[in-house]
């Protein structure tokens, strides 16, 4: 009996419980009614009567030792768990990790503003393909074959296939091609803007790029007049650049509009930089516009006797340069983080 008691005491002393399962094992082995200690109490009846008192006392000691150890194991386990919990809760007094937030690209910001202003005037936003055919980019827009007007825009032609002549496939030189697609599929009233990327075979400089962005506008209905065009552009310019903004329409030529005009925004000549950007005039050109030529309406299946409309096409880079006073449009595509970071605040 003594030997058994000593063995149990030793076992209890050495027991460790790393988790709840081990604790439960301990409880089953040393505390429960069917525990080894319980069994020894059951054997008391076999102990000689004169030894019973001493053995009973020893058994009680083991029982108490088992209880004490059980409590100690519980305490240790709890401490371990709460210790972990302390680790899991973030220390709210620490300074935050370096939370650098990105910026929306300035061109996207300007594009979003433009879309927003026109949507408030009831214009839908429409998309079109960047790889176009000659019909949508030129012919439907009243550029006759071999007409020198086609050379106003230095076109990228998609490489000719040997078996088949694909030379009429181009990278669109302007977003005006989307006007054609829209008119071909929709009858008036049409009121839409068409922002997108365009391509021209030009040398890259501070003022020109072979890839840039335009936003096209088209409004076709009964009785649309040049006055509507002018008021729409004035309202747009004042929403984008402020209530004091002045615009100017200069007579111009485009095959797809008659009459045609160039749209200038007054920028001023206060500083040397202003004079340089505006070539000394104070005025900055941002795009072209006009009344849609009846030939274009007819090419697209719209009755030019019944409907009239205006159209415009503006350069998004140009508008962003003015808005943020950016002097070199190459900055838009160089992805220099020092440049882009400056636009975080405008998001
Ligand atoms: N597509 C012309 C260009 O890229 C701009 C333009 C002028 C668009 C007059 C128009 C317009 O819709 O009516 O130079």
GROMACS .gro file of N, CA and C and ligand atoms in nm, residues 141 143 152-153 173-176 179 198 200 212 214-218 253-254 256-257 260-262 287-292 310-314, ligand 1:
model
  119
  141UNK      N    1  -1.719   5.972  -9.086
  141UNK     CA    2  -1.706   6.108  -9.033
  141UNK      C    3  -1.676   6.208  -9.144
  143UNK      N    4  -1.467   6.201  -9.395
  143UNK     CA    5  -1.332   6.215  -9.452
  143UNK      C    6  -1.337   6.139  -9.586
  152UNK      N    7  -0.446   6.520  -9.127
  152UNK     CA    8  -0.445   6.606  -9.008
  152UNK      C    9  -0.406   6.520  -8.888
  153UNK      N   10  -0.433   6.392  -8.899
  153UNK     CA   11  -0.408   6.303  -8.786
  153UNK      C   12  -0.311   6.194  -8.831
  173UNK      N   13  -0.769   5.743  -8.396
  173UNK     CA   14  -0.692   5.867  -8.380
  173UNK      C   15  -0.770   5.969  -8.298
  174UNK      N   16  -0.897   5.938  -8.276
  174UNK     CA   17  -0.980   6.026  -8.193
  174UNK      C   18  -1.101   5.947  -8.142
  175UNK      N   19  -1.167   6.001  -8.041
  175UNK     CA   20  -1.283   5.930  -7.986
  175UNK      C   21  -1.408   5.958  -8.072
  176UNK      N   22  -1.394   6.038  -8.179
  176UNK     CA   23  -1.510   6.066  -8.265
  176UNK      C   24  -1.566   5.937  -8.326
  179UNK      N   25  -1.875   5.820  -8.162
  179UNK     CA   26  -1.998   5.890  -8.206
  179UNK      C   27  -2.069   5.808  -8.313
  198UNK      N   28  -0.660   5.746  -7.719
  198UNK     CA   29  -0.643   5.759  -7.864
  198UNK      C   30  -0.494   5.757  -7.899
  200UNK      N   31  -0.174   5.856  -8.185
  200UNK     CA   32  -0.128   5.928  -8.306
  200UNK      C   33   0.022   5.909  -8.320
  212UNK      N   34  -0.275   5.933  -7.593
  212UNK     CA   35  -0.334   6.029  -7.500
  212UNK      C   36  -0.484   6.003  -7.488
  214UNK      N   37  -0.900   6.146  -7.484
  214UNK     CA   38  -0.996   6.249  -7.520
  214UNK      C   39  -1.130   6.217  -7.455
  215UNK      N   40  -1.213   6.320  -7.450
  215UNK     CA   41  -1.353   6.292  -7.416
  215UNK      C   42  -1.436   6.355  -7.526
  216UNK      N   43  -1.518   6.269  -7.587
  216UNK     CA   44  -1.603   6.311  -7.698
  216UNK      C   45  -1.741   6.340  -7.641
  217UNK      N   46  -1.811   6.434  -7.701
  217UNK     CA   47  -1.949   6.460  -7.657
  217UNK      C   48  -2.040   6.465  -7.778
  218UNK      N   49  -2.163   6.419  -7.760
  218UNK     CA   50  -2.257   6.419  -7.873
  218UNK      C   51  -2.398   6.443  -7.819
  253UNK      N   52  -1.194   7.414  -8.880
  253UNK     CA   53  -1.248   7.318  -8.978
  253UNK      C   54  -1.231   7.175  -8.929
  254UNK      N   55  -1.337   7.098  -8.932
  254UNK     CA   56  -1.332   6.952  -8.916
  254UNK      C   57  -1.426   6.895  -9.022
  256UNK      N   58  -1.625   6.659  -9.007
  256UNK     CA   59  -1.750   6.603  -8.954
  256UNK      C   60  -1.840   6.705  -8.887
  257UNK      N   61  -1.799   6.833  -8.886
  257UNK     CA   62  -1.887   6.936  -8.829
  257UNK      C   63  -1.895   7.056  -8.921
  260UNK      N   64  -1.762   7.459  -8.763
  260UNK     CA   65  -1.670   7.399  -8.666
  260UNK      C   66  -1.600   7.510  -8.588
  261UNK      N   67  -1.557   7.474  -8.469
  261UNK     CA   68  -1.486   7.572  -8.386
  261UNK      C   69  -1.383   7.504  -8.298
  262UNK      N   70  -1.288   7.585  -8.254
  262UNK     CA   71  -1.191   7.538  -8.157
  262UNK      C   72  -1.229   7.600  -8.023
  287UNK      N   73  -0.986   7.180  -7.716
  287UNK     CA   74  -1.051   7.083  -7.805
  287UNK      C   75  -1.123   7.147  -7.921
  288UNK      N   76  -1.193   7.061  -7.996
  288UNK     CA   77  -1.270   7.107  -8.111
  288UNK      C   78  -1.416   7.075  -8.092
  289UNK      N   79  -1.501   7.145  -8.171
  289UNK     CA   80  -1.644   7.120  -8.157
  289UNK      C   81  -1.717   7.173  -8.281
  290UNK      N   82  -1.846   7.151  -8.286
  290UNK     CA   83  -1.924   7.204  -8.397
  290UNK      C   84  -2.059   7.136  -8.407
  291UNK      N   85  -2.134   7.178  -8.513
  291UNK     CA   86  -2.264   7.114  -8.539
  291UNK      C   87  -2.238   6.994  -8.629
  292UNK      N   88  -2.293   6.881  -8.591
  292UNK     CA   89  -2.266   6.757  -8.666
  292UNK      C   90  -2.308   6.776  -8.812
  310UNK      N   91  -2.496   6.867  -8.188
  310UNK     CA   92  -2.360   6.920  -8.175
  310UNK      C   93  -2.268   6.810  -8.122
  311UNK      N   94  -2.137   6.832  -8.146
  311UNK     CA   95  -2.038   6.736  -8.098
  311UNK      C   96  -1.916   6.814  -8.052
  312UNK      N   97  -1.839   6.752  -7.965
  312UNK     CA   98  -1.712   6.813  -7.924
  312UNK      C   99  -1.614   6.703  -7.888
  313UNK      N  100  -1.486   6.736  -7.894
  313UNK     CA  101  -1.382   6.641  -7.853
  313UNK      C  102  -1.273   6.719  -7.782
  314UNK      N  103  -1.243   6.679  -7.658
  314UNK     CA  104  -1.146   6.757  -7.579
  314UNK      C  105  -1.035   6.666  -7.528
  348LIG     N1  106  -1.183   6.461  -8.326
  348LIG     C1  107  -1.122   6.592  -8.325
  348LIG     C2  108  -0.973   6.577  -8.298
  348LIG     O1  109  -0.933   6.477  -8.245
  348LIG     C3  110  -1.182   6.678  -8.218
  348LIG     C4  111  -1.326   6.712  -8.247
  348LIG     C5  112  -1.359   6.827  -8.316
  348LIG     C6  113  -1.427   6.628  -8.205
  348LIG     C7  114  -1.489   6.860  -8.342
  348LIG     C8  115  -1.560   6.661  -8.229
  348LIG     C9  116  -1.590   6.778  -8.300
  348LIG     O2  117  -1.661   6.585  -8.190
  348LIG     O3  118  -1.717   6.809  -8.323
  348LIG     O4  119  -0.900   6.665  -8.330
   0.00000   0.00000   0.00000
